[in-house]
Amino acid sequence: MGPGGGMGGGNFDPAAFVDRQMEELKESLELSDDQEKQVREIITAGFETMREAREEMQDGDRDAMREKMQKMREEQTQKIKAVLSEEQFTKYEQIQKERRERMRQGGGGFGGGN
């Protein structure tokens, strides 16, 4: 897949990605154990849902898929918002913004390109 294509090749490990993301969030947001557990479940479930959607739409309409993925991300964000304090959620949004910028510039994020 080319730029903007998503999550690297077949060697992508969702569990490892979630672990890395949770490490960053736990440290940055100072999550309680309970919050960490809830956020991990939300992110893991979101990964599964997005993976299934990608498989269903492999040869389908890219715009429709992008729209569906965007809607799923928004739903996931709302679930995470319900778990975090206002201050934590503000930081969370900043982290997500920085992550999107890094990915746009081709630096890391979802498992690399090779």
mmCIF file with all atom_site columns, C-alpha atoms in Angstrom:
data_model
loop_
_atom_site.group_PDB
_atom_site.id
_atom_site.type_symbol
_atom_site.label_atom_id
_atom_site.label_alt_id
_atom_site.label_comp_id
_atom_site.label_asym_id
_atom_site.label_entity_id
_atom_site.label_seq_id
_atom_site.pdbx_PDB_ins_code
_atom_site.Cartn_x
_atom_site.Cartn_y
_atom_site.Cartn_z
_atom_site.occupancy
_atom_site.B_iso_or_equiv
_atom_site.pdbx_formal_charge
_atom_site.auth_seq_id
_atom_site.auth_comp_id
_atom_site.auth_asym_id
_atom_site.auth_atom_id
_atom_site.pdbx_PDB_model_num
ATOM 1   C CA . MET A 1 1   ? 0.000   0.000  0.000  1.00 0.00 ? 1   MET A CA 1
ATOM 2   C CA . GLY A 1 2   ? 1.175   3.471  -0.803 1.00 0.00 ? 2   GLY A CA 1
ATOM 3   C CA . PRO A 1 3   ? 1.082   6.631  1.290  1.00 0.00 ? 3   PRO A CA 1
ATOM 4   C CA . GLY A 1 4   ? -2.014  6.892  3.439  1.00 0.00 ? 4   GLY A CA 1
ATOM 5   C CA . GLY A 1 5   ? -2.648  3.210  2.841  1.00 0.00 ? 5   GLY A CA 1
ATOM 6   C CA . GLY A 1 6   ? -2.949  2.186  6.449  1.00 0.00 ? 6   GLY A CA 1
ATOM 7   C CA . MET A 1 7   ? -1.293  -0.325 8.657  1.00 0.00 ? 7   MET A CA 1
ATOM 8   C CA . GLY A 1 8   ? 1.751   -1.769 6.934  1.00 0.00 ? 8   GLY A CA 1
ATOM 9   C CA . GLY A 1 9   ? 1.920   -5.318 5.651  1.00 0.00 ? 9   GLY A CA 1
ATOM 10  C CA . GLY A 1 10  ? 0.859   -8.689 6.933  1.00 0.00 ? 10  GLY A CA 1
ATOM 11  C CA . ASN A 1 11  ? 3.431   -8.614 9.728  1.00 0.00 ? 11  ASN A CA 1
ATOM 12  C CA . PHE A 1 12  ? 1.483   -5.979 11.652 1.00 0.00 ? 12  PHE A CA 1
ATOM 13  C CA . ASP A 1 13  ? 0.773   -7.089 15.206 1.00 0.00 ? 13  ASP A CA 1
ATOM 14  C CA . PRO A 1 14  ? -2.283  -5.323 16.663 1.00 0.00 ? 14  PRO A CA 1
ATOM 15  C CA . ALA A 1 15  ? -1.545  -6.482 20.223 1.00 0.00 ? 15  ALA A CA 1
ATOM 16  C CA . ALA A 1 16  ? 1.970   -5.009 20.093 1.00 0.00 ? 16  ALA A CA 1
ATOM 17  C CA . PHE A 1 17  ? 0.603   -1.776 18.646 1.00 0.00 ? 17  PHE A CA 1
ATOM 18  C CA . VAL A 1 18  ? -2.012  -1.523 21.412 1.00 0.00 ? 18  VAL A CA 1
ATOM 19  C CA . ASP A 1 19  ? 0.716   -2.194 24.008 1.00 0.00 ? 19  ASP A CA 1
ATOM 20  C CA . ARG A 1 20  ? 2.883   0.617  22.604 1.00 0.00 ? 20  ARG A CA 1
ATOM 21  C CA . GLN A 1 21  ? -0.072  2.979  22.423 1.00 0.00 ? 21  GLN A CA 1
ATOM 22  C CA . MET A 1 22  ? -1.143  2.136  25.980 1.00 0.00 ? 22  MET A CA 1
ATOM 23  C CA . GLU A 1 23  ? 2.390   2.700  27.296 1.00 0.00 ? 23  GLU A CA 1
ATOM 24  C CA . GLU A 1 24  ? 2.392   6.165  25.775 1.00 0.00 ? 24  GLU A CA 1
ATOM 25  C CA . LEU A 1 25  ? -1.117  6.970  27.019 1.00 0.00 ? 25  LEU A CA 1
ATOM 26  C CA . LYS A 1 26  ? -0.604  5.592  30.516 1.00 0.00 ? 26  LYS A CA 1
ATOM 27  C CA . GLU A 1 27  ? 2.515   7.697  30.973 1.00 0.00 ? 27  GLU A CA 1
ATOM 28  C CA . SER A 1 28  ? 1.227   10.868 29.286 1.00 0.00 ? 28  SER A CA 1
ATOM 29  C CA . LEU A 1 29  ? -2.245  10.815 30.840 1.00 0.00 ? 29  LEU A CA 1
ATOM 30  C CA . GLU A 1 30  ? -1.324  9.268  34.185 1.00 0.00 ? 30  GLU A CA 1
ATOM 31  C CA . LEU A 1 31  ? -4.115  6.704  33.804 1.00 0.00 ? 31  LEU A CA 1
ATOM 32  C CA . SER A 1 32  ? -5.372  4.796  36.816 1.00 0.00 ? 32  SER A CA 1
ATOM 33  C CA . ASP A 1 33  ? -5.328  0.995  36.518 1.00 0.00 ? 33  ASP A CA 1
ATOM 34  C CA . ASP A 1 34  ? -9.070  1.021  35.918 1.00 0.00 ? 34  ASP A CA 1
ATOM 35  C CA . GLN A 1 35  ? -8.812  3.692  33.206 1.00 0.00 ? 35  GLN A CA 1
ATOM 36  C CA . GLU A 1 36  ? -5.959  1.811  31.554 1.00 0.00 ? 36  GLU A CA 1
ATOM 37  C CA . LYS A 1 37  ? -8.034  -1.378 31.442 1.00 0.00 ? 37  LYS A CA 1
ATOM 38  C CA . GLN A 1 38  ? -11.062 0.430  29.969 1.00 0.00 ? 38  GLN A CA 1
ATOM 39  C CA . VAL A 1 39  ? -9.058  2.386  27.379 1.00 0.00 ? 39  VAL A CA 1
ATOM 40  C CA . ARG A 1 40  ? -7.175  -0.787 26.357 1.00 0.00 ? 40  ARG A CA 1
ATOM 41  C CA . GLU A 1 41  ? -10.495 -2.585 25.806 1.00 0.00 ? 41  GLU A CA 1
ATOM 42  C CA . ILE A 1 42  ? -11.871 0.319  23.735 1.00 0.00 ? 42  ILE A CA 1
ATOM 43  C CA . ILE A 1 43  ? -8.737  0.521  21.558 1.00 0.00 ? 43  ILE A CA 1
ATOM 44  C CA . THR A 1 44  ? -8.542  -3.270 21.111 1.00 0.00 ? 44  THR A CA 1
ATOM 45  C CA . ALA A 1 45  ? -12.224 -3.488 20.153 1.00 0.00 ? 45  ALA A CA 1
ATOM 46  C CA . GLY A 1 46  ? -11.767 -0.573 17.749 1.00 0.00 ? 46  GLY A CA 1
ATOM 47  C CA . PHE A 1 47  ? -8.870  -2.374 16.080 1.00 0.00 ? 47  PHE A CA 1
ATOM 48  C CA . GLU A 1 48  ? -10.968 -5.493 15.571 1.00 0.00 ? 48  GLU A CA 1
ATOM 49  C CA . THR A 1 49  ? -13.868 -3.490 14.124 1.00 0.00 ? 49  THR A CA 1
ATOM 50  C CA . MET A 1 50  ? -11.597 -1.586 11.739 1.00 0.00 ? 50  MET A CA 1
ATOM 51  C CA . ARG A 1 51  ? -9.802  -4.764 10.665 1.00 0.00 ? 51  ARG A CA 1
ATOM 52  C CA . GLU A 1 52  ? -13.127 -6.419 9.851  1.00 0.00 ? 52  GLU A CA 1
ATOM 53  C CA . ALA A 1 53  ? -14.299 -3.340 7.936  1.00 0.00 ? 53  ALA A CA 1
ATOM 54  C CA . ARG A 1 54  ? -11.070 -3.294 5.904  1.00 0.00 ? 54  ARG A CA 1
ATOM 55  C CA . GLU A 1 55  ? -11.478 -6.964 5.008  1.00 0.00 ? 55  GLU A CA 1
ATOM 56  C CA . GLU A 1 56  ? -15.102 -6.447 3.975  1.00 0.00 ? 56  GLU A CA 1
ATOM 57  C CA . MET A 1 57  ? -14.252 -3.471 1.780  1.00 0.00 ? 57  MET A CA 1
ATOM 58  C CA . GLN A 1 58  ? -10.923 -4.550 0.267  1.00 0.00 ? 58  GLN A CA 1
ATOM 59  C CA . ASP A 1 59  ? -12.129 -4.151 -3.299 1.00 0.00 ? 59  ASP A CA 1
ATOM 60  C CA . GLY A 1 60  ? -14.826 -1.648 -2.441 1.00 0.00 ? 60  GLY A CA 1
ATOM 61  C CA . ASP A 1 61  ? -15.288 2.062  -2.508 1.00 0.00 ? 61  ASP A CA 1
ATOM 62  C CA . ARG A 1 62  ? -12.302 3.748  -0.857 1.00 0.00 ? 62  ARG A CA 1
ATOM 63  C CA . ASP A 1 63  ? -14.268 6.916  -0.034 1.00 0.00 ? 63  ASP A CA 1
ATOM 64  C CA . ALA A 1 64  ? -17.001 4.906  1.667  1.00 0.00 ? 64  ALA A CA 1
ATOM 65  C CA . MET A 1 65  ? -14.365 2.998  3.612  1.00 0.00 ? 65  MET A CA 1
ATOM 66  C CA . ARG A 1 66  ? -12.603 6.196  4.662  1.00 0.00 ? 66  ARG A CA 1
ATOM 67  C CA . GLU A 1 67  ? -15.931 7.628  5.809  1.00 0.00 ? 67  GLU A CA 1
ATOM 68  C CA . LYS A 1 68  ? -16.759 4.469  7.764  1.00 0.00 ? 68  LYS A CA 1
ATOM 69  C CA . MET A 1 69  ? -13.305 4.430  9.400  1.00 0.00 ? 69  MET A CA 1
ATOM 70  C CA . GLN A 1 70  ? -13.658 8.099  10.346 1.00 0.00 ? 70  GLN A CA 1
ATOM 71  C CA . LYS A 1 71  ? -17.030 7.387  11.970 1.00 0.00 ? 71  LYS A CA 1
ATOM 72  C CA . MET A 1 72  ? -15.543 4.439  13.903 1.00 0.00 ? 72  MET A CA 1
ATOM 73  C CA . ARG A 1 73  ? -12.644 6.598  15.104 1.00 0.00 ? 73  ARG A CA 1
ATOM 74  C CA . GLU A 1 74  ? -15.067 9.273  16.284 1.00 0.00 ? 74  GLU A CA 1
ATOM 75  C CA . GLU A 1 75  ? -17.124 6.676  18.177 1.00 0.00 ? 75  GLU A CA 1
ATOM 76  C CA . GLN A 1 76  ? -13.948 5.290  19.760 1.00 0.00 ? 76  GLN A CA 1
ATOM 77  C CA . THR A 1 77  ? -12.884 8.798  20.784 1.00 0.00 ? 77  THR A CA 1
ATOM 78  C CA . GLN A 1 78  ? -16.256 9.392  22.458 1.00 0.00 ? 78  GLN A CA 1
ATOM 79  C CA . LYS A 1 79  ? -15.924 6.129  24.409 1.00 0.00 ? 79  LYS A CA 1
ATOM 80  C CA . ILE A 1 80  ? -12.423 7.103  25.542 1.00 0.00 ? 80  ILE A CA 1
ATOM 81  C CA . LYS A 1 81  ? -13.662 10.591 26.469 1.00 0.00 ? 81  LYS A CA 1
ATOM 82  C CA . ALA A 1 82  ? -16.208 8.986  28.821 1.00 0.00 ? 82  ALA A CA 1
ATOM 83  C CA . VAL A 1 83  ? -13.368 7.198  30.675 1.00 0.00 ? 83  VAL A CA 1
ATOM 84  C CA . LEU A 1 84  ? -10.967 10.143 31.000 1.00 0.00 ? 84  LEU A CA 1
ATOM 85  C CA . SER A 1 85  ? -11.135 13.361 33.001 1.00 0.00 ? 85  SER A CA 1
ATOM 86  C CA . GLU A 1 86  ? -11.439 16.595 31.015 1.00 0.00 ? 86  GLU A CA 1
ATOM 87  C CA . GLU A 1 87  ? -7.747  17.326 31.519 1.00 0.00 ? 87  GLU A CA 1
ATOM 88  C CA . GLN A 1 88  ? -6.740  13.806 30.428 1.00 0.00 ? 88  GLN A CA 1
ATOM 89  C CA . PHE A 1 89  ? -8.974  13.996 27.360 1.00 0.00 ? 89  PHE A CA 1
ATOM 90  C CA . THR A 1 90  ? -7.439  17.317 26.303 1.00 0.00 ? 90  THR A CA 1
ATOM 91  C CA . LYS A 1 91  ? -3.986  15.695 26.503 1.00 0.00 ? 91  LYS A CA 1
ATOM 92  C CA . TYR A 1 92  ? -5.303  12.606 24.680 1.00 0.00 ? 92  TYR A CA 1
ATOM 93  C CA . GLU A 1 93  ? -6.526  14.735 21.772 1.00 0.00 ? 93  GLU A CA 1
ATOM 94  C CA . GLN A 1 94  ? -3.128  16.458 21.599 1.00 0.00 ? 94  GLN A CA 1
ATOM 95  C CA . ILE A 1 95  ? -1.346  13.077 21.507 1.00 0.00 ? 95  ILE A CA 1
ATOM 96  C CA . GLN A 1 96  ? -3.660  11.887 18.708 1.00 0.00 ? 96  GLN A CA 1
ATOM 97  C CA . LYS A 1 97  ? -3.042  15.079 16.734 1.00 0.00 ? 97  LYS A CA 1
ATOM 98  C CA . GLU A 1 98  ? 0.738   14.670 17.068 1.00 0.00 ? 98  GLU A CA 1
ATOM 99  C CA . ARG A 1 99  ? 0.484   11.005 16.046 1.00 0.00 ? 99  ARG A CA 1
ATOM 100 C CA . ARG A 1 100 ? -1.490  11.954 12.895 1.00 0.00 ? 100 ARG A CA 1
ATOM 101 C CA . GLU A 1 101 ? 1.138   14.579 12.032 1.00 0.00 ? 101 GLU A CA 1
ATOM 102 C CA . ARG A 1 102 ? 3.950   12.017 12.430 1.00 0.00 ? 102 ARG A CA 1
ATOM 103 C CA . MET A 1 103 ? 2.102   9.553  10.225 1.00 0.00 ? 103 MET A CA 1
ATOM 104 C CA . ARG A 1 104 ? 1.459   12.199 7.570  1.00 0.00 ? 104 ARG A CA 1
ATOM 105 C CA . GLN A 1 105 ? 5.186   12.865 7.474  1.00 0.00 ? 105 GLN A CA 1
ATOM 106 C CA . GLY A 1 106 ? 5.846   9.152  7.094  1.00 0.00 ? 106 GLY A CA 1
ATOM 107 C CA . GLY A 1 107 ? 7.455   8.707  10.493 1.00 0.00 ? 107 GLY A CA 1
ATOM 108 C CA . GLY A 1 108 ? 6.294   5.670  12.419 1.00 0.00 ? 108 GLY A CA 1
ATOM 109 C CA . GLY A 1 109 ? 2.906   5.096  13.828 1.00 0.00 ? 109 GLY A CA 1
ATOM 110 C CA . PHE A 1 110 ? 1.376   1.974  12.397 1.00 0.00 ? 110 PHE A CA 1
ATOM 111 C CA . GLY A 1 111 ? 4.165   -0.559 12.123 1.00 0.00 ? 111 GLY A CA 1
ATOM 112 C CA . GLY A 1 112 ? 6.319   1.013  9.427  1.00 0.00 ? 112 GLY A CA 1
ATOM 113 C CA . GLY A 1 113 ? 6.305   0.405  5.707  1.00 0.00 ? 113 GLY A CA 1
ATOM 114 C CA . ASN A 1 114 ? 8.627   -2.511 4.945  1.00 0.00 ? 114 ASN A CA 1
#
